[in-house]
XYZ file of C-alpha atoms in Angstrom:
268
model
C 233.738 185.844 -52.683
C 233.541 182.498 -54.645
C 230.075 181.032 -54.918
C 229.300 178.409 -52.494
C 229.618 174.915 -54.228
C 227.252 172.828 -52.035
C 224.013 174.561 -52.081
C 222.325 171.564 -53.305
C 222.181 170.441 -50.091
C 219.859 173.526 -48.888
C 216.854 173.359 -46.986
C 214.270 171.314 -48.873
C 216.159 170.060 -51.526
C 217.613 166.675 -49.840
C 215.734 163.419 -49.455
C 216.399 164.163 -45.291
C 216.873 167.011 -42.477
C 220.158 165.968 -41.425
C 222.271 169.441 -40.927
C 225.118 170.376 -43.878
C 227.564 173.045 -43.735
C 227.667 175.420 -41.510
C 225.153 175.890 -38.795
C 226.032 178.031 -35.501
C 225.518 176.832 -31.877
C 223.078 179.160 -30.295
C 221.853 180.831 -27.189
C 218.620 182.162 -28.885
C 217.649 184.781 -26.229
C 221.340 186.064 -26.844
C 221.055 189.674 -28.448
C 224.648 188.818 -29.949
C 222.940 185.506 -31.392
C 219.916 187.283 -32.454
C 222.219 189.541 -34.622
C 224.245 187.616 -36.262
C 222.554 183.962 -36.847
C 219.009 185.115 -36.894
C 216.704 184.893 -40.043
C 220.466 184.936 -41.727
C 219.910 181.772 -43.718
C 222.655 181.946 -46.384
C 225.735 181.605 -44.001
C 223.573 179.934 -41.511
C 221.601 177.249 -43.038
C 221.272 175.647 -40.060
C 221.042 176.540 -36.130
C 222.082 174.072 -32.895
C 220.462 174.830 -29.991
C 221.038 172.999 -26.110
C 217.838 170.835 -24.764
C 218.654 172.788 -21.993
C 218.058 176.134 -23.777
C 215.898 174.749 -26.016
C 212.375 176.528 -23.818
C 213.183 179.651 -25.794
C 211.460 177.826 -28.591
C 208.546 176.443 -26.611
C 208.006 179.760 -25.274
C 208.442 181.819 -28.490
C 207.231 180.913 -32.025
C 209.828 179.699 -34.071
C 209.673 182.840 -36.495
C 211.034 184.943 -33.846
C 214.474 183.610 -34.789
C 214.461 181.521 -37.854
C 213.531 182.075 -41.276
C 211.543 179.510 -43.127
C 214.613 178.087 -44.586
C 216.859 177.778 -41.492
C 216.682 174.254 -39.911
C 216.678 173.541 -36.374
C 218.307 170.958 -34.346
C 218.240 170.000 -30.703
C 221.297 168.549 -29.377
C 222.514 166.922 -25.716
C 226.117 167.854 -26.166
C 226.096 170.001 -23.158
C 228.407 170.874 -20.093
C 228.343 167.834 -17.727
C 226.367 169.676 -15.056
C 223.396 169.325 -17.646
C 223.913 166.100 -18.755
C 224.475 164.437 -15.124
C 221.165 163.491 -13.551
C 219.015 164.120 -16.816
C 216.382 161.783 -17.559
C 215.723 160.596 -20.724
C 211.536 160.756 -20.667
C 212.293 164.810 -19.848
C 214.538 164.856 -23.288
C 211.773 163.302 -25.245
C 209.266 165.458 -23.716
C 211.093 168.485 -24.689
C 211.357 166.732 -28.418
C 207.642 166.254 -28.017
C 207.246 169.752 -27.132
C 209.242 171.257 -30.483
C 207.672 168.640 -32.617
C 207.201 170.551 -36.016
C 209.631 173.204 -35.148
C 212.818 171.592 -35.160
C 214.132 169.260 -38.135
C 216.011 166.517 -36.164
C 217.586 165.963 -32.578
C 221.122 164.118 -31.255
C 220.502 162.640 -27.565
C 222.213 160.146 -25.522
C 225.936 162.128 -24.800
C 227.541 160.858 -22.009
C 231.192 161.720 -20.383
C 233.622 160.157 -22.038
C 237.432 161.446 -21.101
C 240.828 159.995 -21.903
C 241.549 159.797 -18.044
C 238.837 157.547 -17.350
C 239.857 153.698 -17.455
C 238.242 150.967 -19.550
C 235.210 150.251 -17.168
C 234.042 153.394 -16.826
C 234.664 154.178 -20.522
C 232.287 151.401 -20.972
C 230.042 152.134 -18.805
C 229.389 155.853 -20.007
C 229.037 154.387 -23.993
C 226.629 151.582 -23.036
C 225.063 154.139 -21.023
C 224.761 156.240 -23.919
C 224.167 153.929 -26.339
C 220.974 152.654 -24.015
C 219.610 156.256 -23.644
C 219.783 156.939 -27.282
C 217.790 153.627 -28.345
C 215.389 154.340 -25.198
C 214.702 157.964 -26.743
C 214.384 156.427 -30.260
C 211.665 153.654 -28.807
C 209.578 156.715 -26.981
C 209.487 158.677 -30.449
C 208.057 156.104 -32.343
C 205.687 155.328 -29.311
C 204.628 158.731 -29.342
C 204.617 159.533 -33.191
C 206.761 162.101 -32.624
C 207.663 163.405 -36.250
C 211.504 164.361 -35.844
C 214.326 162.694 -36.753
C 216.583 161.296 -34.304
C 220.459 160.954 -35.184
C 223.125 158.709 -33.385
C 225.687 160.371 -30.944
C 228.584 158.365 -31.506
C 231.215 158.233 -28.295
C 234.577 157.382 -27.446
C 237.920 157.123 -29.476
C 239.206 153.921 -30.285
C 237.586 151.183 -32.865
C 236.185 149.040 -30.179
C 234.225 151.990 -28.532
C 232.631 152.933 -32.203
C 231.743 148.861 -32.152
C 229.482 149.287 -29.054
C 227.683 152.159 -30.671
C 226.770 149.778 -33.998
C 223.403 149.231 -32.983
C 222.818 153.169 -32.947
C 223.487 152.988 -37.111
C 221.833 149.757 -37.449
C 218.471 150.712 -35.698
C 218.302 154.337 -35.402
C 220.121 156.394 -38.429
C 223.358 156.269 -40.888
C 223.665 159.740 -40.124
C 225.574 160.542 -36.880
C 226.712 163.010 -34.967
C 230.144 163.526 -33.328
C 231.668 166.248 -30.423
C 234.713 168.092 -31.134
C 234.606 169.734 -28.154
C 236.929 167.739 -25.986
C 239.514 168.105 -28.344
C 242.869 170.039 -28.277
C 244.512 168.363 -31.027
C 243.336 168.314 -34.779
C 245.643 165.090 -35.454
C 243.950 162.916 -32.724
C 240.509 164.710 -33.238
C 240.785 163.636 -37.179
C 241.982 160.133 -36.351
C 239.104 159.770 -34.771
C 236.583 160.979 -36.795
C 238.152 158.523 -39.603
C 237.987 155.917 -37.131
C 234.118 156.507 -36.994
C 233.926 156.819 -40.932
C 236.128 153.416 -41.147
C 234.669 151.469 -38.324
C 230.837 152.416 -38.988
C 230.755 153.712 -42.419
C 227.999 156.000 -41.672
C 226.290 157.979 -44.597
C 227.037 161.639 -43.155
C 228.799 163.048 -40.093
C 227.965 166.062 -38.045
C 230.882 167.409 -35.776
C 229.847 169.710 -32.959
C 231.912 172.089 -31.655
C 234.445 172.066 -34.952
C 234.739 175.303 -36.940
C 238.438 175.767 -37.367
C 239.253 175.504 -40.907
C 242.724 173.827 -40.928
C 240.837 170.690 -38.638
C 238.074 170.688 -41.335
C 240.501 170.476 -44.071
C 241.772 167.281 -42.401
C 238.471 165.255 -42.025
C 236.884 162.445 -44.547
C 234.370 163.704 -47.293
C 232.068 161.582 -44.753
C 231.652 164.756 -42.806
C 229.021 167.344 -43.872
C 228.089 169.618 -41.606
C 229.713 171.447 -38.712
C 229.109 173.946 -36.159
C 230.584 176.354 -33.667
C 229.967 179.609 -32.366
C 233.144 181.695 -30.275
C 235.172 181.371 -32.937
C 232.873 182.391 -35.589
C 231.905 185.811 -32.962
C 235.524 186.609 -32.690
C 236.273 186.791 -36.475
C 232.950 189.047 -37.299
C 234.085 191.900 -35.117
C 234.642 195.515 -35.848
C 236.940 198.006 -34.485
C 235.381 198.328 -31.435
C 234.854 194.632 -30.812
C 231.298 194.660 -31.878
C 230.389 191.237 -34.223
C 228.874 192.672 -37.467
C 226.447 190.495 -39.554
C 228.024 191.639 -42.735
C 231.135 190.027 -42.125
C 230.067 186.619 -41.388
C 229.366 185.349 -45.031
C 233.332 185.665 -45.557
C 233.682 184.594 -42.174
C 231.666 181.226 -42.718
C 232.791 180.433 -46.300
C 236.134 179.866 -44.990
C 234.784 176.933 -42.959
C 232.724 174.953 -45.768
C 235.809 175.729 -48.297
C 237.556 173.571 -46.219
C 234.746 171.414 -45.257
C 234.591 170.631 -48.337
C 238.195 170.767 -49.412
C 238.290 167.170 -50.596
C 235.707 167.890 -53.393
C 238.368 170.500 -54.786
C 241.252 168.071 -54.885
C 239.454 164.936 -56.481
C 238.149 167.780 -59.286
C 242.006 167.620 -59.908
C 242.215 164.551 -61.116
C 238.756 164.601 -63.039
């Protein structure tokens, strides 16, 4: 296997803890996730845990799943049933419980779909923005020493303009959710719009691990996450995921994620 060419982003060697490369979306109590991703920092430098599953880390020591050089990020990128009715204060309470355990968090996910009319989309984006600003304010008031990264909502230029305050007031490192997409072309177009409109320092794409999709993204995309496809590709002849297959499977994604670097090298 060729050497990984982005290891300067590894834990402890960067100015900020924003995720880099590949991260596994984990169900920390699941035995398959524990077998593949736990204490496995080289192919899995970080893990992403949904807020509703993060109680596992409240009730168990961090070291029960993670190596010291694996990062943990908390996510509100979840199924609608976990978003509806969720209170921002409850989310911040969980961040406070895991302060010193997690390296960062993404808050504010809402329900934005192409089938919505303009008024509905505006309502959900503005709700997301306000929730994230509130979370940021509460975390500062409580002295929670955990970076909060904006979740950018929408798909049109004007949608992203409504999120600009998050980049200005919280962080220029942002997250964007890929789980609703069934077209790599639409997804790439929208991520490029985020890059053009908001000019973030870096973008984390949640739920995007197809090498084909990753090759189409701008260089501002520095991290991706996934789980199901990874597990499927690591299965042996009996259908059991194997840990020793994981590095090669992940490397395909890391190489695709950094595809722009390879193309640039050809002109140097």
